[in-house]
Tab-separated table of C-alpha atoms in Angstrom:
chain	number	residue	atom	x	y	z
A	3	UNK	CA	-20.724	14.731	2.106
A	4	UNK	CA	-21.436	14.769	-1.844
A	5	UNK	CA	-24.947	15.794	-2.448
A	6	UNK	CA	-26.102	12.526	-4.517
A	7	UNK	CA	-29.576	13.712	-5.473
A	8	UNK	CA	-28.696	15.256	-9.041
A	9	UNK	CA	-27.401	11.281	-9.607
A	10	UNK	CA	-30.464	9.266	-8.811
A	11	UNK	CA	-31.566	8.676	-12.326
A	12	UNK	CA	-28.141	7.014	-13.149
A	13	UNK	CA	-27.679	5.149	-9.488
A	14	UNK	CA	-30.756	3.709	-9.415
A	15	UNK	CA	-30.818	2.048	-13.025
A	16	UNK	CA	-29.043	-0.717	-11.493
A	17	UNK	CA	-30.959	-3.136	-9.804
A	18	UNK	CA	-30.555	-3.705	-6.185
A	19	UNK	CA	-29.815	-7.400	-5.098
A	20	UNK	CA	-29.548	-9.739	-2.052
A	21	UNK	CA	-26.204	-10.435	-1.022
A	22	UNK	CA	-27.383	-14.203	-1.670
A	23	UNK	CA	-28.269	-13.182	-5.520
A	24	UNK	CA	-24.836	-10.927	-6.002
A	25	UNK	CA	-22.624	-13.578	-4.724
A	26	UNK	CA	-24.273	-15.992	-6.835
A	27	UNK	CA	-24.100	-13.903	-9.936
A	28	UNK	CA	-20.044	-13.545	-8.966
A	29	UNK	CA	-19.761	-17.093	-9.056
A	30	UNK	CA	-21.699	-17.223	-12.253
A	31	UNK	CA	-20.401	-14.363	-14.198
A	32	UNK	CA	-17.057	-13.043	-12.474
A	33	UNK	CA	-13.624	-14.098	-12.559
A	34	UNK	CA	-13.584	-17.165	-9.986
A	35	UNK	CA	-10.381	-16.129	-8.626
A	36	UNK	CA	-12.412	-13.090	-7.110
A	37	UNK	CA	-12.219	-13.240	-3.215
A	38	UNK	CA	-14.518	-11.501	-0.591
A	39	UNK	CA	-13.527	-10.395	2.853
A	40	UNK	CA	-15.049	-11.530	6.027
A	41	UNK	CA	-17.045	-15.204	6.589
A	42	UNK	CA	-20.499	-13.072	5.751
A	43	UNK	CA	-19.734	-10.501	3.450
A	44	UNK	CA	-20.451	-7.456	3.260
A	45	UNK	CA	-22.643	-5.259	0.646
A	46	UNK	CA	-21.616	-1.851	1.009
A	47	UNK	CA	-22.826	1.054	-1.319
A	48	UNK	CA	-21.625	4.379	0.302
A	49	UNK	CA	-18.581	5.857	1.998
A	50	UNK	CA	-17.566	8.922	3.284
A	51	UNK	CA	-14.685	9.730	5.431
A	52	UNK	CA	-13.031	6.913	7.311
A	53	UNK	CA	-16.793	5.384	7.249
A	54	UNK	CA	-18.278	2.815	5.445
A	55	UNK	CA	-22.495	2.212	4.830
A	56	UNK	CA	-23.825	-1.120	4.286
A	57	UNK	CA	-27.475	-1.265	2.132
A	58	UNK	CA	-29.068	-0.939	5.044
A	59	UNK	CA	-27.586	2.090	6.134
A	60	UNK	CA	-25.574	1.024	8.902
A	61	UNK	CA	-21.886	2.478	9.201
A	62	UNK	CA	-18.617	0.638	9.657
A	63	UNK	CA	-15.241	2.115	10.331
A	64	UNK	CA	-12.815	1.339	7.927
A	65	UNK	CA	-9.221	0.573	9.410
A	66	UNK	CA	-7.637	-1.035	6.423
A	67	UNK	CA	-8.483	1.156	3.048
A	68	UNK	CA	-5.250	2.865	1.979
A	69	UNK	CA	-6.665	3.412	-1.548
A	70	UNK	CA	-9.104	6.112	0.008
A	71	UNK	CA	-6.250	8.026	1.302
A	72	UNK	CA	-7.664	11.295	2.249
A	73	UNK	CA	-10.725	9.294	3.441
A	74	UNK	CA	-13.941	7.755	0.796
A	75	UNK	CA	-15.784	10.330	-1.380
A	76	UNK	CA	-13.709	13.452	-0.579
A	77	UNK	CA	-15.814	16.236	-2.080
A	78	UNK	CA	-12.482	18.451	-3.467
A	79	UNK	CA	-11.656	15.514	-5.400
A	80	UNK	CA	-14.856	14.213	-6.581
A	81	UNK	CA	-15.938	17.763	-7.687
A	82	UNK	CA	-11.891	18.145	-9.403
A	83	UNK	CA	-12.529	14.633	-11.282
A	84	UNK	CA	-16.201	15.751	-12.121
A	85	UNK	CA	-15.399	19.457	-13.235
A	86	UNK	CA	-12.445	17.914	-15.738
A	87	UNK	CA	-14.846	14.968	-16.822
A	88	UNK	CA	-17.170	17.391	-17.874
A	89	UNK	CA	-15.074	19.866	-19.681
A	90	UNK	CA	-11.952	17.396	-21.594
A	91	UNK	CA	-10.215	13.851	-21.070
A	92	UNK	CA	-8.298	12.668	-23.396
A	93	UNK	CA	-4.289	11.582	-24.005
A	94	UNK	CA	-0.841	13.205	-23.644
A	95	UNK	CA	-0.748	13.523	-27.342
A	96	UNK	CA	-2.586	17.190	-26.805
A	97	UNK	CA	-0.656	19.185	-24.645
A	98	UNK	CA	-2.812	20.166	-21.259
A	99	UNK	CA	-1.882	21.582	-18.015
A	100	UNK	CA	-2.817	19.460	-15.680
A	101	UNK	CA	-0.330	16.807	-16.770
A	102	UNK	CA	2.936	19.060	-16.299
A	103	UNK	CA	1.359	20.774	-13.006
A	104	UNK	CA	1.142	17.571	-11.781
A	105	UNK	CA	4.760	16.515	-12.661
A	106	UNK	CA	6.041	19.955	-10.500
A	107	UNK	CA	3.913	19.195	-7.878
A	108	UNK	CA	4.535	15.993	-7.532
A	109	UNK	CA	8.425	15.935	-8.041
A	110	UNK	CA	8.448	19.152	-5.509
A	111	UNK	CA	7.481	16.426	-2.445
A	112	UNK	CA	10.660	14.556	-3.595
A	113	UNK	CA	14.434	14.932	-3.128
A	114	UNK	CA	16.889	15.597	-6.223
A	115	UNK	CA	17.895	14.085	-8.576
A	116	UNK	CA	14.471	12.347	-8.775
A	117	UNK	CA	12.503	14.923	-11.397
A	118	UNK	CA	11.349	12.551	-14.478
A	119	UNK	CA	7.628	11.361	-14.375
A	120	UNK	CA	6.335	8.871	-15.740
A	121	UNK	CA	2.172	8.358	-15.135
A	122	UNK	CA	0.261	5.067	-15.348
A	123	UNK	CA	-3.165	3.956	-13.953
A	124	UNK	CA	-1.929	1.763	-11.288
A	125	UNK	CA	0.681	0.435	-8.966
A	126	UNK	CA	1.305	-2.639	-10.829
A	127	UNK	CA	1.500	-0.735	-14.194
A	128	UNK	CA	4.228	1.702	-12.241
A	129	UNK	CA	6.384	-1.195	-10.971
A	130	UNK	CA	6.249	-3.060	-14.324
A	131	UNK	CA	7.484	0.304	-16.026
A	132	UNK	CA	10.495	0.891	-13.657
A	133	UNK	CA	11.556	-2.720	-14.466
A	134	UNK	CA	11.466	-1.939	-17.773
A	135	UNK	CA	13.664	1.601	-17.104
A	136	UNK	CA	16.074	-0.564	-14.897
A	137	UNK	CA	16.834	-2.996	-17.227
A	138	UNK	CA	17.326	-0.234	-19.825
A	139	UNK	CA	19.964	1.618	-17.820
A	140	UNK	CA	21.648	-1.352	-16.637
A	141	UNK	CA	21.250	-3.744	-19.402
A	142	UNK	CA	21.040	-6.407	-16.591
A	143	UNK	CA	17.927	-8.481	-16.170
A	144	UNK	CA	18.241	-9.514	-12.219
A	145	UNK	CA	16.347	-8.506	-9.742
A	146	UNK	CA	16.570	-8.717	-6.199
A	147	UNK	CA	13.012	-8.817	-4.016
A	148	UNK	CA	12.618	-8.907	-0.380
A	149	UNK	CA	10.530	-12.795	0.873
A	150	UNK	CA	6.936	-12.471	1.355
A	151	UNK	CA	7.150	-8.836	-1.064
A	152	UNK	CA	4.104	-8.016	-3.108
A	153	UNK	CA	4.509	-5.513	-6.108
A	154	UNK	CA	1.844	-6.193	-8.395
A	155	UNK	CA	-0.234	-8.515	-10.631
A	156	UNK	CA	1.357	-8.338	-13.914
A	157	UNK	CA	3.344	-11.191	-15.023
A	158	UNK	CA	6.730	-9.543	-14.815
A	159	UNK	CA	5.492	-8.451	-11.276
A	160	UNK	CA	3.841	-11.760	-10.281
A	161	UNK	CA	8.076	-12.956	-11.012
A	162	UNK	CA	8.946	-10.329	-8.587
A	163	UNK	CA	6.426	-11.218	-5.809
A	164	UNK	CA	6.881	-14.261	-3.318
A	165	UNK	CA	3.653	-13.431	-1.983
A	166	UNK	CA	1.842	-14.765	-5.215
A	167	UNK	CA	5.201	-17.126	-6.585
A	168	UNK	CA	5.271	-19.073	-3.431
A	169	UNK	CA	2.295	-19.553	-2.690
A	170	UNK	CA	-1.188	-21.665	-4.102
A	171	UNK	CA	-0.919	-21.734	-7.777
A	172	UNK	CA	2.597	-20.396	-8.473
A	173	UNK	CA	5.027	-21.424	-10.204
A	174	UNK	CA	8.200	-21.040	-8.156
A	175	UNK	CA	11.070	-18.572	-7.820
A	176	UNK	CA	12.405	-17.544	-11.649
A	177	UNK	CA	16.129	-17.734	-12.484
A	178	UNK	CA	16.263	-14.378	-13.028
A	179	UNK	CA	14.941	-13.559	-9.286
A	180	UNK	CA	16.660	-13.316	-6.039
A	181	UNK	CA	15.193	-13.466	-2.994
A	182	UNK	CA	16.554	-12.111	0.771
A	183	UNK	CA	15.297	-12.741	3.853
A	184	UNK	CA	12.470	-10.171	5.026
A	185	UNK	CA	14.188	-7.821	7.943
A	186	UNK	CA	11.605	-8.555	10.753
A	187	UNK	CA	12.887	-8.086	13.859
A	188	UNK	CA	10.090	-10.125	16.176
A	189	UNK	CA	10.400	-13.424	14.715
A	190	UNK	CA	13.091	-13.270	12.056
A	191	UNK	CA	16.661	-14.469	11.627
A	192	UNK	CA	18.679	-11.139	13.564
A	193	UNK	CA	16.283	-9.825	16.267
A	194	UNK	CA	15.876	-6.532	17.540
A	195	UNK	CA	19.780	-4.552	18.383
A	196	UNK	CA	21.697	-1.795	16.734
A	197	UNK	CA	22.955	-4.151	14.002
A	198	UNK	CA	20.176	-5.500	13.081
A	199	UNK	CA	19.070	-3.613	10.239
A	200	UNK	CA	23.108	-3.886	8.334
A	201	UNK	CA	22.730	-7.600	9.188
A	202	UNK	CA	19.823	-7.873	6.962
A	203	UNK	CA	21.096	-5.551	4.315
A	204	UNK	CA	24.066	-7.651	4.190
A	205	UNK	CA	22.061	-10.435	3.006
A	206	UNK	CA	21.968	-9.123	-0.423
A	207	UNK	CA	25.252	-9.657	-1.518
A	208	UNK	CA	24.727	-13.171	-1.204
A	209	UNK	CA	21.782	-13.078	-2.698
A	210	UNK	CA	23.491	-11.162	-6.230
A	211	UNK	CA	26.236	-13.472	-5.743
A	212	UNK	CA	23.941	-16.220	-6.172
A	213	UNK	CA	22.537	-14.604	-9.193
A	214	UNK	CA	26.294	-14.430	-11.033
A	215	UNK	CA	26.595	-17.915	-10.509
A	216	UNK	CA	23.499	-18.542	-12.978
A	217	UNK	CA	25.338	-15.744	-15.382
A	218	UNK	CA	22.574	-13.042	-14.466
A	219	UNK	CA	23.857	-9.597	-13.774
A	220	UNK	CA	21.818	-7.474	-11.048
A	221	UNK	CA	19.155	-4.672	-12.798
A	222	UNK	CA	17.375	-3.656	-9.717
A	223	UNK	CA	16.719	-3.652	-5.839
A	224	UNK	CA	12.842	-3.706	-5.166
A	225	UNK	CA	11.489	-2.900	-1.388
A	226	UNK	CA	8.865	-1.666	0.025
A	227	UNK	CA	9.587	1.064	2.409
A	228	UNK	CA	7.403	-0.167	4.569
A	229	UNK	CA	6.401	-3.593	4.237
A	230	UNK	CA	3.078	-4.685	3.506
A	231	UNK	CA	2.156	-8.002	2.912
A	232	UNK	CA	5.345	-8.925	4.830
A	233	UNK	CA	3.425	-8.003	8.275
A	234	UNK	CA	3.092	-4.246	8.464
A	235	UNK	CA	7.103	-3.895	9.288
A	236	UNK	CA	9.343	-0.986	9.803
A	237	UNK	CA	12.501	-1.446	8.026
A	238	UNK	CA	15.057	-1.602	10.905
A	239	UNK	CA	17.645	0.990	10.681
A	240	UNK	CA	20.435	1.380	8.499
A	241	UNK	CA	18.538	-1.560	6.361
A	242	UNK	CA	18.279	0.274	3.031
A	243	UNK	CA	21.695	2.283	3.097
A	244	UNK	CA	23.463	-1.059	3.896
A	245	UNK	CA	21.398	-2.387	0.848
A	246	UNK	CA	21.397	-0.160	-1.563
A	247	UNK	CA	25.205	0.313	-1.330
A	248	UNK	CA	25.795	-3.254	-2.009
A	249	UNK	CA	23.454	-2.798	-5.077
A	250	UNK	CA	25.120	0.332	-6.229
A	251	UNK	CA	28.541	-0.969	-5.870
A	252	UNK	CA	26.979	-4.463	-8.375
A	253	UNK	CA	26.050	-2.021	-10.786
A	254	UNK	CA	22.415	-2.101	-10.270
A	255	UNK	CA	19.510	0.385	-8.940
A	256	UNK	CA	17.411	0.694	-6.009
A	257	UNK	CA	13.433	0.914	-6.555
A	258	UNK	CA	11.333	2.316	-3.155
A	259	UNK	CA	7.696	0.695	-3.533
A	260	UNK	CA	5.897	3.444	-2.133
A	261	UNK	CA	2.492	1.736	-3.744
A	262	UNK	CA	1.043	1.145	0.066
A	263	UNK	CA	2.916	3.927	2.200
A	264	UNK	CA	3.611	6.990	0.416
A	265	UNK	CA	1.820	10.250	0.553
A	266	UNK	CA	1.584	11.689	3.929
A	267	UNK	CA	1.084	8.063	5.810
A	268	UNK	CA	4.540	7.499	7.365
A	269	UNK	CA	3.331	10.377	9.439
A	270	UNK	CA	6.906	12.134	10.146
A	271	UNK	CA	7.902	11.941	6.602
A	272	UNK	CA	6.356	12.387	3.268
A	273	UNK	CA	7.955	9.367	1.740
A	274	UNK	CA	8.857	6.174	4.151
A	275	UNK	CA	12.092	5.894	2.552
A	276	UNK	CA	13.200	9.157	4.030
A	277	UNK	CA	12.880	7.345	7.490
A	278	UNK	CA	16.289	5.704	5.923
A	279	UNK	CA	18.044	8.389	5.155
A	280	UNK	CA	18.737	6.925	1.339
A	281	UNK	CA	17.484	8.270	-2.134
A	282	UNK	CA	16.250	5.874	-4.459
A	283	UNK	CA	17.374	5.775	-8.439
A	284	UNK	CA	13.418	4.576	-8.540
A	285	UNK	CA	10.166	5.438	-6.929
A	286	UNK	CA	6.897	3.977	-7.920
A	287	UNK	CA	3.538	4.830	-6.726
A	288	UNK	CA	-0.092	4.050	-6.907
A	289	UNK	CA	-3.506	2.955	-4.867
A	290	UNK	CA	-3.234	6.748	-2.242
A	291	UNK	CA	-1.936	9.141	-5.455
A	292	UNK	CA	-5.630	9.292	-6.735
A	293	UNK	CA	-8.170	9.025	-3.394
A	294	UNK	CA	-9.597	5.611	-5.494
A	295	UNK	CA	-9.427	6.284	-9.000
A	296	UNK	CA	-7.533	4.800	-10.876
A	297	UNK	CA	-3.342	6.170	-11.337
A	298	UNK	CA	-0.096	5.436	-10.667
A	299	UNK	CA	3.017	7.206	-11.049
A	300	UNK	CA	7.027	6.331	-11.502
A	301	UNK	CA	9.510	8.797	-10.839
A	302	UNK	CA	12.729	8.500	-11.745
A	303	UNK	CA	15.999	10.445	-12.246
A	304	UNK	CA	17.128	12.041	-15.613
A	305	UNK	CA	20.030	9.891	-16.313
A	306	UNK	CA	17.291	6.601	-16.069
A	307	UNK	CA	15.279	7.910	-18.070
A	308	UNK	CA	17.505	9.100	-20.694
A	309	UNK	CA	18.625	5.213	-21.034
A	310	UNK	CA	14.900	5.054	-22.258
A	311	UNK	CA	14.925	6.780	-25.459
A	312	UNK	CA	15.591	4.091	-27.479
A	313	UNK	CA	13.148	5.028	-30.045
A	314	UNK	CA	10.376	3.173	-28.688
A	315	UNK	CA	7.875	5.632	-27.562
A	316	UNK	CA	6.222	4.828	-23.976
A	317	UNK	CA	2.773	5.517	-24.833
A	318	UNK	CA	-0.575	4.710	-22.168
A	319	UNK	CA	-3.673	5.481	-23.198
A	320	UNK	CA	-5.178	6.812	-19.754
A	321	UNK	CA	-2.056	7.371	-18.321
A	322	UNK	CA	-1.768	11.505	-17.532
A	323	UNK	CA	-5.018	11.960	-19.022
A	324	UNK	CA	-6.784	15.301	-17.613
A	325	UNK	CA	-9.227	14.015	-15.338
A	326	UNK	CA	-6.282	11.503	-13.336
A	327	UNK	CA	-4.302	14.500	-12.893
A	328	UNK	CA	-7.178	16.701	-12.020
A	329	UNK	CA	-7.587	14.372	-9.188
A	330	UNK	CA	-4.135	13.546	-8.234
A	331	UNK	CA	-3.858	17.585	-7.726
A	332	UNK	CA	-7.124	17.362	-5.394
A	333	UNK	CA	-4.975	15.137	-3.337
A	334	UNK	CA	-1.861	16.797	-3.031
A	335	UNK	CA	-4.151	20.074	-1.969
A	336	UNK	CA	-6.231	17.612	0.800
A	337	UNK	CA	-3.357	16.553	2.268
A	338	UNK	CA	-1.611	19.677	2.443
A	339	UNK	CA	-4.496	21.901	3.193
A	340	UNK	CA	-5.683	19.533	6.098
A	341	UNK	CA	-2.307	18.785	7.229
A	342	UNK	CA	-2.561	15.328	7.217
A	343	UNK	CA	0.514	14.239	7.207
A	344	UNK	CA	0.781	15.650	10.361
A	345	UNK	CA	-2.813	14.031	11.337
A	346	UNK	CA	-1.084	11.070	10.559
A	347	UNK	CA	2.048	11.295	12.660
A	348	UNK	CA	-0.306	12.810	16.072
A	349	UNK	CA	-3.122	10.105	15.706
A	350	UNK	CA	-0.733	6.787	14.168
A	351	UNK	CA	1.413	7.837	18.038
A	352	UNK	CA	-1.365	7.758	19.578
A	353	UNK	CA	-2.619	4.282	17.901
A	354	UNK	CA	1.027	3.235	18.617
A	355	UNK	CA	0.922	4.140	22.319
A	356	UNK	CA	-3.046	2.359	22.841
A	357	UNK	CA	-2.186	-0.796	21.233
A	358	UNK	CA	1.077	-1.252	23.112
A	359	UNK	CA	-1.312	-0.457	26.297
A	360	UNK	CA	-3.543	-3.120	25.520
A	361	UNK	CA	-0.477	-5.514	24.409
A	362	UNK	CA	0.326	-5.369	28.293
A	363	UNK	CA	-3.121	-6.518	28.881
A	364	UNK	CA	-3.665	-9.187	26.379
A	365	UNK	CA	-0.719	-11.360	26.322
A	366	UNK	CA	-1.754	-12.733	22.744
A	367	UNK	CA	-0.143	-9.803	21.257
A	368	UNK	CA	3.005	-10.182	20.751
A	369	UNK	CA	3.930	-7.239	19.186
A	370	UNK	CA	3.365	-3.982	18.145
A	371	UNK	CA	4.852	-1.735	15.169
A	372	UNK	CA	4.511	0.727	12.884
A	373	UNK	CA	5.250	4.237	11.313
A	374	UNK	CA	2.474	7.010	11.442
A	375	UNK	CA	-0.630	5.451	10.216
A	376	UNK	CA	0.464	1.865	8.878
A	377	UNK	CA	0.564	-0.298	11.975
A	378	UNK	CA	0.615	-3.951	13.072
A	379	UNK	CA	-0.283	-6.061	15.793
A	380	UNK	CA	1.544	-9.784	15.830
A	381	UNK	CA	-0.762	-12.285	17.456
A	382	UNK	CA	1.208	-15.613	18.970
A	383	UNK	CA	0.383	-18.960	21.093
A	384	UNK	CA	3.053	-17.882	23.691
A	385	UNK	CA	5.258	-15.222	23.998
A	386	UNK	CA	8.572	-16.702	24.496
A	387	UNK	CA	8.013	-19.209	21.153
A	388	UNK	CA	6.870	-16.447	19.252
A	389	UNK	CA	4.519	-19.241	17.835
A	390	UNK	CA	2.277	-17.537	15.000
A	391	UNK	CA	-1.572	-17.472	15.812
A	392	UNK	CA	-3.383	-17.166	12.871
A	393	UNK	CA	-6.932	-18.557	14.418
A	394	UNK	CA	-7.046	-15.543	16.841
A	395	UNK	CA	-5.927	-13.034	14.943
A	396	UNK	CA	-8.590	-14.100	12.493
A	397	UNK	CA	-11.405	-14.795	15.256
A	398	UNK	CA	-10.552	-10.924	15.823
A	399	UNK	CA	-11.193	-9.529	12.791
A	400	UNK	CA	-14.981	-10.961	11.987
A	401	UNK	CA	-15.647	-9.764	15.831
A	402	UNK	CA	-14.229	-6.418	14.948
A	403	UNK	CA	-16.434	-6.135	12.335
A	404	UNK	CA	-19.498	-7.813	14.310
A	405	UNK	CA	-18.971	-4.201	16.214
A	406	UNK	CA	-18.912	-2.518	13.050
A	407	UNK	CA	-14.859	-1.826	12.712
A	408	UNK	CA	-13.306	-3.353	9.766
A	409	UNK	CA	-9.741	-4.896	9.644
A	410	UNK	CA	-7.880	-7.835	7.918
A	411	UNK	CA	-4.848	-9.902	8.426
A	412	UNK	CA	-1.658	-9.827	6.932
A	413	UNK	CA	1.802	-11.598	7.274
A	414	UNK	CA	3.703	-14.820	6.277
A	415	UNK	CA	1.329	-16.357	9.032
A	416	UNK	CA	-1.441	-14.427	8.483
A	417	UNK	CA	-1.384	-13.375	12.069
A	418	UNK	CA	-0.829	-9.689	11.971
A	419	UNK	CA	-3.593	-7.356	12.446
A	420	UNK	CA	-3.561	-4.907	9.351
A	421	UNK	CA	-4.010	-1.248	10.268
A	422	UNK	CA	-3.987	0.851	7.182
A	423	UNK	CA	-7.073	3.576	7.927
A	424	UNK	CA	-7.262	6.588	5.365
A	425	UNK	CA	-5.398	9.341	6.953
A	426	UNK	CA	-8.179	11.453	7.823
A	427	UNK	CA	-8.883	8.869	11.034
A	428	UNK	CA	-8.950	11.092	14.003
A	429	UNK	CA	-7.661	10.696	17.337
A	430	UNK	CA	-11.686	10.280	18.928
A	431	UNK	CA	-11.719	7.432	15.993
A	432	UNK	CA	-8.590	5.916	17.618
A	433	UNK	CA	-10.170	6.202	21.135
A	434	UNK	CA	-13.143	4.095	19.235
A	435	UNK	CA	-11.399	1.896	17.795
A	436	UNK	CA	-8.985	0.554	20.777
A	437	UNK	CA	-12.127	0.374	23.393
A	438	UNK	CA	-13.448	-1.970	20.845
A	439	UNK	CA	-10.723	-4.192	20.599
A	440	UNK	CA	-10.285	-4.381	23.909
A	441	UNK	CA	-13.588	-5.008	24.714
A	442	UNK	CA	-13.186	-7.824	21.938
A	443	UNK	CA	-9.856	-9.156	23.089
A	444	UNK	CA	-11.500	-9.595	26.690
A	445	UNK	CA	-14.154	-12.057	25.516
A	446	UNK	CA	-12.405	-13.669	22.743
């Protein structure tokens, strides 16, 4: 726990409000587009570990941060982003350490030929970059997205995300944008079987075909290698190799969105796309690579990033500075040092096992899925329909958090129980955790 006394003077400054007073001051002064989480929300003002602390000093256990990746306030790397704030931040125009030690470090966890880094200060920033280096290096402008895909907030990015596009306030799918069906195996077009996962990846040579009819050439492939907003889906196997070969062969290159999953969470692999056996020409990162604050990261292969130099310099103010990198190294030592990856493997099994136990139980889950610790439970009406059900999946989340665990829902439906915890979550966590919802799927 970071000692906060020293801080007082500073934290206390701020006056301390009712939640009645902040959310009115939102309204009043904030960007009405804001949203809060739960039907009461909640004011919280410490964390620590997988545990959040409400104003009154009472603790909730946080199942669905994957920003705070080796779990809130870490001290190694809040003292690493303190020690460099207090000595030197400034730009890559100096020449620093931290900024190159990062790049080995970093490009170490990742297979050849993917050794050129490129650092921003988020996910969106890193996705809107590698359209940018696709484009270059293709001199194509399509892109091909998976339905229901979120990869950031930009306005190139907003294009490339059916999750904002398609729904309340957007403006529709651009020419320039192709869209495949999302490879979920529950409820979507080719359920679960052997073939499954080439069925889906087959999809996007329609989808490109589609694209040459409206004389737009294919840049770039973007998936999440592990989808997100989609429903907390494992891609089915042989999904991306039977993708990214029909991409390859259309002259285009494959981006893995590893934004959400990389870092240790996937448990048995470092990366999710490794679970596919493919290497992307792309890999963009963001929310876990710095425990909170604020970095992203795209890594890319030298060829790519040759077709850069164009004589426009790529310039970001903050991006690489020293104190991002000072605490993107913290991270890389956590997780290694605590051997969390591994943490994440052993506990997101045993998650895996306990909510397919209690799926036997409660016949409102309809299924169960996930990759170390990124997880989803599918609520339905009726098993054999497969009929979304979005009330009960959402009536489970506020009573989760009436017993002081905090989750959310994600999904086309909005019916999928989002289990995203930071990677420190232990196994007596997990025991925690599933006697709660069981006790809470009993009387709900």
């Amino acid at each position: 726990m970071i000692d906060t006394r020293a801080l007082r003077p500073v934290l206390d400054s701020v006056p301390q409000r009712s939640n009645a007073e902040i959310l009115q001051l939102r309204k009043q002064w904030l960007n009405p587009t804001l949203s809060v989480s739960y039907k009461e929300p909640l004011k919280i003002v410490r964390g620590e570990g997988v545990w959040l602390y409400d104003q009154d000093g009472q603790a909730y256990m946080d199942m669905v941060n994957n920003v705070c990746h080796v779990g809130h306030c870490h001290p190694r790397v809040v003292e690493a982003g303190q020690a460099q704030m207090a000595r030197l931040n400034t730009n890559t125009r100096y020449l620093h350490d931290n900024i190159v030690e990062y790049a080995l470090r970093l490009t170490a966890t990742l297979p050849k030929p993917l050794s050129v880094v490129f650092l921003t200060n988020s996910g969106t920033e890193a996705n809107d970059l590698a359209l940018r280096l696709a484009r270059a290096h293709t001199k194509a402008r399509g892109v091909i997205v998976v339905d229901h895909a979120y990869h950031g907030h930009s306005p190139s990015m907003i294009e490339l995300s059916p999750y904002k596009f398609n729904s309340k306030g957007g403006e529709g799918q651009a020419a320039h944008v192709g869209v495949v069906a999302m490879p979920d195996t529950y409820r979507g077009m080719f359920r679960r079987s052997l073939e499954a996962g080439r069925q889906y990846g087959r999809l996007l040579r329609s989808a490109m075909a589609d694209l040459r009819a409206r004389d737009v050439a294919t840049a770039a492939f973007y998936c999440e290698s592990l989808l997100g907003c989609g429903g907390q889906h494992v891609l089915p196997e042989g999904y991306l190799p039977e993708a990214y070969a029909a991409v390859h062969a259309a002259g285009g290159v494959c981006l893995a969105d590893e934004v959400q999953v990389g870092f240790g969470r996937a448990g048995q692999y470092f990366w999710a796309f490794e679970g596919q056996g493919v290497v992307p020409d792309i890999v963009t990162m963001g929310k876990p690579i710095g425990n909170g604050h604020p970095i992203g990261a795209v890594v890319t292969t030298p060829e790519i990033a040759a077709s850069f130099v164009t004589g426009m310099e790529y310039f970001n103010t903050f991006g690489g500075n020293p104190v991002s990198c000072a605490i993107a190294l913290a991270v890389l030592d956590v997780i290694e040092e605590e051997q969390l990856q591994e943490n994440a493997r052993r506990v997101g099994a045993f998650l895996l096992d306990g909510l397919r136990d209690l799926q036997r139980r409660h016949a409102r889950i309809g299924d169960v899925r996930g990759q170390g610790l990124f997880i989803g439970a599918e609520f339905v009406q009726d098993l054999d329909t497969r009929t979304p059900d979005r009330t009960r999946a959402k009536a489970v989340v506020e009573a989760m958090k009436a017993h002081h665990v905090l989750l959310s829902t994600e999904g086309p439906d909005d019916n999928v129980l989002k289990i995203k915890p930071p990677i420190v979550f232990s196994q007596a966590n997990a025991e925690h955790f599933l006697d709660t919802l069981d006790q809470v799927l009993t009387a709900t």
